[in-house]
Short mmCIF file of C-alpha atoms in Angstrom, two decimals:
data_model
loop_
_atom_site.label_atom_id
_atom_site.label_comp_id
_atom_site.label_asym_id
_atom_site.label_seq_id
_atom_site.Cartn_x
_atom_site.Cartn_y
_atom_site.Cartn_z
CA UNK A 236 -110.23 26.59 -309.43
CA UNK A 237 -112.08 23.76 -307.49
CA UNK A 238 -112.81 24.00 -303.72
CA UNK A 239 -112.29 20.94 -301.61
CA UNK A 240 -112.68 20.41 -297.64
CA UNK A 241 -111.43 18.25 -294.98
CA UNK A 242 -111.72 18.59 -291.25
CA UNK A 243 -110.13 16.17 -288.53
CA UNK A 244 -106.42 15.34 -289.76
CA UNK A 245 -105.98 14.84 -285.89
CA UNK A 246 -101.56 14.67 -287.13
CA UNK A 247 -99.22 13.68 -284.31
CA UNK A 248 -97.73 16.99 -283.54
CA UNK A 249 -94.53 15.23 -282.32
CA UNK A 250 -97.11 13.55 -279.86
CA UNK A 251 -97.36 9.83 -280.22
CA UNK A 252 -101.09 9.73 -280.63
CA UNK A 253 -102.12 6.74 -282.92
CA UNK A 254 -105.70 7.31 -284.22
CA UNK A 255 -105.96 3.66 -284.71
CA UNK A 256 -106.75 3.66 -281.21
CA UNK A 257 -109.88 4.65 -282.50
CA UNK A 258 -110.70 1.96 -284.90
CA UNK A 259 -108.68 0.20 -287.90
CA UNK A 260 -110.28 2.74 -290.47
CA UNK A 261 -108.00 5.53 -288.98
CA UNK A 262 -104.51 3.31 -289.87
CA UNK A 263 -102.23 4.99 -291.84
CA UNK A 264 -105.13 7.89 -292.62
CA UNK A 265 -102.62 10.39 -293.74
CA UNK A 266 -101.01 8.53 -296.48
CA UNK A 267 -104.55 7.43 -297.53
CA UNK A 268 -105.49 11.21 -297.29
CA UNK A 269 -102.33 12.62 -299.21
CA UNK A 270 -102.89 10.05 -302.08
CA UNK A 271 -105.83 10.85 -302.81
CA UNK A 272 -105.62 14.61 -302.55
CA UNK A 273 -102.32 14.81 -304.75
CA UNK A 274 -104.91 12.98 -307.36
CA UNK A 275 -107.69 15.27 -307.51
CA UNK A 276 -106.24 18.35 -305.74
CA UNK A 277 -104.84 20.60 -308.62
CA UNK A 278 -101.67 23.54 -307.64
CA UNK A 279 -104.93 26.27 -308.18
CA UNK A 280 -107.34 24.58 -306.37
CA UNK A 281 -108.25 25.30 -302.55
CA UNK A 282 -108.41 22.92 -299.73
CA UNK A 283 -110.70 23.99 -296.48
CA UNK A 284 -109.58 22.55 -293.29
CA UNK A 285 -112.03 23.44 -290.43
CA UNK A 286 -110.38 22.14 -287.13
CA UNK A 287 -108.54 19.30 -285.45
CA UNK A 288 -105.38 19.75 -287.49
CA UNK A 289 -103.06 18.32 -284.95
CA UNK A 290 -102.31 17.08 -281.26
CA UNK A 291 -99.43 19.64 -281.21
CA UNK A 292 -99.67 21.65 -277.65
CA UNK A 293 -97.51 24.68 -278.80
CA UNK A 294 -96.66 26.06 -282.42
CA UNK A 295 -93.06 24.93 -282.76
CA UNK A 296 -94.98 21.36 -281.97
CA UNK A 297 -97.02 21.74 -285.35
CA UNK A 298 -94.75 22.56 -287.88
CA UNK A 299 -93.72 19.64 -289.10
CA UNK A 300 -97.57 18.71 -289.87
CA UNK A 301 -98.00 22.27 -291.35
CA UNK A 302 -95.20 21.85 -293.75
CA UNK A 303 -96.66 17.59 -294.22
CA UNK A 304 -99.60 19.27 -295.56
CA UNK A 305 -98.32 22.50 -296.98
CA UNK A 306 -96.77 20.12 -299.61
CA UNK A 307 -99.54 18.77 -300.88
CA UNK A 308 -101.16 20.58 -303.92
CA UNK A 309 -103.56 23.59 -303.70
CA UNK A 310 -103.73 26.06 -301.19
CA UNK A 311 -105.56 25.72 -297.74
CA UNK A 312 -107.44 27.71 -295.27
CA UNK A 313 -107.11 26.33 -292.10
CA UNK A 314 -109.47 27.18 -289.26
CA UNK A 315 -108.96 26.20 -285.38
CA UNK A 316 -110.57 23.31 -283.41
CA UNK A 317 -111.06 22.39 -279.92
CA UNK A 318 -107.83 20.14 -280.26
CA UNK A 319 -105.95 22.28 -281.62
CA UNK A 320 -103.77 23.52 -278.47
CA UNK A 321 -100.98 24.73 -280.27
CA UNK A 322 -102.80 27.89 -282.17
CA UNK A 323 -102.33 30.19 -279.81
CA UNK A 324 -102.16 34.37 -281.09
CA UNK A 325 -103.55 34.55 -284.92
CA UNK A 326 -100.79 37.18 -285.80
CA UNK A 327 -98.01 34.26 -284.34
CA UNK A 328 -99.92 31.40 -286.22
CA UNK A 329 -100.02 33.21 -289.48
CA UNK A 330 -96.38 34.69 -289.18
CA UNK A 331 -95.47 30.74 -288.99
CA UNK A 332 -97.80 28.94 -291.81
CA UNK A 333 -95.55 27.95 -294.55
CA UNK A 334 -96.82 29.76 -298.00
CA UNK A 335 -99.78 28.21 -299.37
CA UNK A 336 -101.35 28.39 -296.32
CA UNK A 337 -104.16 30.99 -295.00
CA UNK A 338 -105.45 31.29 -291.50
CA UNK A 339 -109.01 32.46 -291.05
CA UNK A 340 -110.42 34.06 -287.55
CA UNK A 341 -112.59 36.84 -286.78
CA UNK A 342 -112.51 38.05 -290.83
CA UNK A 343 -112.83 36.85 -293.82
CA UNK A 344 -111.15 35.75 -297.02
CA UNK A 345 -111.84 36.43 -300.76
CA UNK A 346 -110.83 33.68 -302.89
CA UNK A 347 -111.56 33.15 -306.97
CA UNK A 348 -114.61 31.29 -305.88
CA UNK A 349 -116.24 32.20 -302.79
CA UNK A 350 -115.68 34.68 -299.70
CA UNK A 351 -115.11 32.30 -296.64
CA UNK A 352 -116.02 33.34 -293.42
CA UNK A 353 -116.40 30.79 -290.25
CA UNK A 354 -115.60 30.53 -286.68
CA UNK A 355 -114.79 26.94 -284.03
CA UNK A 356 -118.37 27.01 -283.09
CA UNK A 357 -119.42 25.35 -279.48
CA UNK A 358 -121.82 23.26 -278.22
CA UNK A 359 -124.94 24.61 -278.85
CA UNK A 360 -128.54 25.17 -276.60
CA UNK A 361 -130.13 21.91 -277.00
CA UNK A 362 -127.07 19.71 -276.13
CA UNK A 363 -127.49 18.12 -272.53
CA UNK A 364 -124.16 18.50 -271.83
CA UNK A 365 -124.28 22.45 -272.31
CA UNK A 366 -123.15 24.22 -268.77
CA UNK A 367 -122.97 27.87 -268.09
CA UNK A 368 -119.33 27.88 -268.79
CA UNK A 369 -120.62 26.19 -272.22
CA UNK A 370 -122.94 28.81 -272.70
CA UNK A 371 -120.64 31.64 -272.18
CA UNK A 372 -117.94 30.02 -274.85
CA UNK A 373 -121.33 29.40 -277.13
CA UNK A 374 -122.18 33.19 -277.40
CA UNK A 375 -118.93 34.27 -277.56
CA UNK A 376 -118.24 31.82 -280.70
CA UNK A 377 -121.94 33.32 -282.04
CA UNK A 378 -120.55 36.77 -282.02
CA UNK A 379 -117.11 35.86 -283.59
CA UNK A 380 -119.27 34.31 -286.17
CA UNK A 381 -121.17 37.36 -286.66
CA UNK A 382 -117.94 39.34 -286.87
CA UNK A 383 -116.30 37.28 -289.67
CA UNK A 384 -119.79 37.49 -291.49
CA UNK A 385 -119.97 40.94 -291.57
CA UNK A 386 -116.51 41.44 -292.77
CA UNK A 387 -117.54 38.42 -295.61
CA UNK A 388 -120.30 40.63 -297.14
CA UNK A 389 -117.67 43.85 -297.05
CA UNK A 390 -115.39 41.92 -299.01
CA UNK A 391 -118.27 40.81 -301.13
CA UNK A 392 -119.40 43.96 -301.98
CA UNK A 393 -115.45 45.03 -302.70
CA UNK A 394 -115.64 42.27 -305.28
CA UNK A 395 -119.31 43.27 -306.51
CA UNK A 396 -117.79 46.72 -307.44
CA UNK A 397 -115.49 45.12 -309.42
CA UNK A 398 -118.44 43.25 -311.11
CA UNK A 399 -117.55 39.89 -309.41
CA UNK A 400 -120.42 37.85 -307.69
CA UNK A 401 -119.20 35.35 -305.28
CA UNK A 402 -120.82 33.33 -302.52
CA UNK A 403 -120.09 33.26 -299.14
CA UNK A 404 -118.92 29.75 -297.83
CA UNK A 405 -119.05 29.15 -293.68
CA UNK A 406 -116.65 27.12 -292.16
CA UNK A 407 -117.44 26.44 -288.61
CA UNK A 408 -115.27 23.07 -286.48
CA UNK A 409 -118.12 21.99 -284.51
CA UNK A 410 -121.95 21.06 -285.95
CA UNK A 411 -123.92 24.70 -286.50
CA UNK A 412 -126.72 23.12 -284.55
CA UNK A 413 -127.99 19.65 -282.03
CA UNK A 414 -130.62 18.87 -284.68
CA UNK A 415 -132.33 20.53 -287.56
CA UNK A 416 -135.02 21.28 -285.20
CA UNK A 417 -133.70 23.45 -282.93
CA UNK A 418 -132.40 26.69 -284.30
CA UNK A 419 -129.02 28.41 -282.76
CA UNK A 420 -127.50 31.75 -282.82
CA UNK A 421 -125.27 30.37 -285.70
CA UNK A 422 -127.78 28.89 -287.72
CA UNK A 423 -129.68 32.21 -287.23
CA UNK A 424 -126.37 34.04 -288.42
CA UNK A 425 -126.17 32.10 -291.33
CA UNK A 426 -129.94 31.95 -292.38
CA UNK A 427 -130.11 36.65 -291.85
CA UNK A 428 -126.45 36.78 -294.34
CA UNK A 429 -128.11 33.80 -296.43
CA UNK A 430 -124.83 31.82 -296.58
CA UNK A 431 -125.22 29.19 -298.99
CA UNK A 432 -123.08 26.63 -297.98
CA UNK A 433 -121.79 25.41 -294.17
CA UNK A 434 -119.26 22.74 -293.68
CA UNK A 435 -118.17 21.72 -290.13
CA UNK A 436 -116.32 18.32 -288.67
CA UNK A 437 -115.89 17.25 -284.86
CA UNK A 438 -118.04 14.37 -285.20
CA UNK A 439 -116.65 10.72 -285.47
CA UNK A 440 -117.10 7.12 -285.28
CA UNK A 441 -120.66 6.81 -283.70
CA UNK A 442 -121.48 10.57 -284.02
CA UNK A 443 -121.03 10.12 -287.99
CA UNK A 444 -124.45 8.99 -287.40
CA UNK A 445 -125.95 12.28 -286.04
CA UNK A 446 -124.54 14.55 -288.69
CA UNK A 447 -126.80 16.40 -290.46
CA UNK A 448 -126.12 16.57 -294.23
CA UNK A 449 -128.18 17.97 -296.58
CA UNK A 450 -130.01 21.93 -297.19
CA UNK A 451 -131.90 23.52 -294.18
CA UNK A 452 -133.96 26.55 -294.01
CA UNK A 453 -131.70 27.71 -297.52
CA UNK A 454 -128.40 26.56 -296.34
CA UNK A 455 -126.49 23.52 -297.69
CA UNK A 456 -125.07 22.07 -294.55
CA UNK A 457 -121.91 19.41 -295.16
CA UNK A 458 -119.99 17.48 -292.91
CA UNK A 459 -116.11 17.01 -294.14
CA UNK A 460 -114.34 15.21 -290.75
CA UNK A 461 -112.04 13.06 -292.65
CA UNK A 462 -113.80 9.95 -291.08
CA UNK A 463 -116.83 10.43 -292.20
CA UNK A 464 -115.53 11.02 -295.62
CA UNK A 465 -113.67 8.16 -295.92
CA UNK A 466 -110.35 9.94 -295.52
CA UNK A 467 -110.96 11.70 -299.13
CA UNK A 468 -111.42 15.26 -299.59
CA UNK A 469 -115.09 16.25 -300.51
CA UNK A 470 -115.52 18.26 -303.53
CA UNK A 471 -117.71 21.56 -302.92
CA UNK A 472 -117.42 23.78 -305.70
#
C-alpha cells in the first residue's frame, strides 16, 4: 500500500464555479488530476484529501463529485475545509460517502500504513487578520486536534499489542502555523505526540509562495493543495 495526498479539488458541486477564473493552470484540473491518479494510484493504495473538496452548499449538492472521485482507484480519507459548506453532521456525511471513502473528524483512523489523525485548522496567532471571533474558532480547532490525537495514539497502541508499529500522519486544511517562527497550539500538539508527518492545503496562486515545506522542530511538514502540486497527487509513503 502507498499513501498519496491531495487537498483543494475545489469540484463544482452543481455550482457553476470555473476555477479558471483563477488562472489558466486551473483549466480542466480534474481531468488532469484523474489521469494522473488512475496512473500511479493502485485499487490498495490510499488517497488523503484534506479540505476544499467542493463548492456544494448542502450534501445532496456533493454527490455527484463524491461518486467523480469515489471512482478513481484507492481509497480516500477525506477531511473538511472552510469551503466545504455542504458537510454538515459527520454521522449524515459518512452515512452518504460512497464505499471507498472514509471521513475523519474528532478521531482517528488506522490504516496498513499509518494512524491518521487531523482536524480544518484556523488561522493561527501571528496572522494580522486574526480577530477574536478568529481566535475563538482557532482554539476550538486546537482542541479538536488534540482530541483526534489522543484517540491516534489509542489506536496506536491497539495496533502495538498486536506487534504492529505505525506512524501517526496529521492532516490539517489550513497551514499548522504563519511561519516556522512562531509556534501555535497545533504545532505544539504535534511536536508533545511527535507526529512525524503534517500535510495541509488552503494556500494558492500567490500564497504557494508562503508555504512552508520541509521538517520543523521533528515534523515533516508538506503542502498537497492541488495547485501547488501541479494538479498531481504527492506521494508520502
Amino acid at each position: 500500500m502507498k499513501v498519496f495526498a491531495i487537498s483543494d479539488l475545489h469540484l463544482p458541486g452543481k455550482h457553476q464555479k470555473p476555477m479558471d477564473v483563477f488562472g489558466p493552470q486551473w483549466r480542466g484540473h480534474f481531468a488532469r488530476i484523474s489521469e494522473d491518479w488512475r496512473a500511479r494510484v493502485a485499487p490498495e493504495d490510499l488517497v488523503l484529501l484534506p479540505g476544499d473538496f467542493c463548492w456544494a452548499m448542502q450534501l445532496d449538492e456533493a454527490m455527484d463529485d463524491l461518486r467523480a472521485v469515489a471512482a478513481l482507484p484507492g481509497t480516500k480519507i477525506l477531511l473538511r475545509g472552510n469551503h466545504d459548506f455542504w458537510w454538515d453532521s459527520i454521522s449524515r456525511v459518512r452515512a452518504a460517502l460512497p464505499e471507498g471513502m472514509l471521513a475523519l473528524q474528532n478521531d482517528a483512523i488506522v490504516t496498513e500504513r499509518a494512524v491518521l489523525c487531523g482536524t480544518r485548522g484556523w488561522l493561527c496567532p501571528g496572522d494580522s487578520a486574526l480577530s477574536a471571533d478568529d481566535l475563538r474558532v482557532y482554539q476550538r480547532e486546537v482542541a479538536r486536534l488534540e482530541l483526534s490525537l489522543n484517540c491516534a495514539e489509542k489506536k496506536r497502541a491497539e495496533a502495538r499489542a498486536r506487534g504492529v508499529e505505525l506512524p501517526l500522519v496529521a492532516m490539517m486544511h489550513f497551514p499548522p502555523f504563519v511561519s516556522p517562527e512562531i509556534p501555535s497550539g497545533f504545532t505544539d500538539l504535534l511536536e508533545a505526540h511527535a507526529v512525524p508527518l503534517c500535510i495541509y492545503g488552503h494556500l494558492h496562486g500567490p500564497g504557494l509562495a508562503a508555504a512552508y515545506n520541509g521538517t520543523l522542530r521533528g515534523i515533516e511538514y508538506r503542502l498537497v493543495s492541488c495547485d501547488g502540486l501541479g494538479f498531481k497527487v504527492l506521494e508520502l509513503l
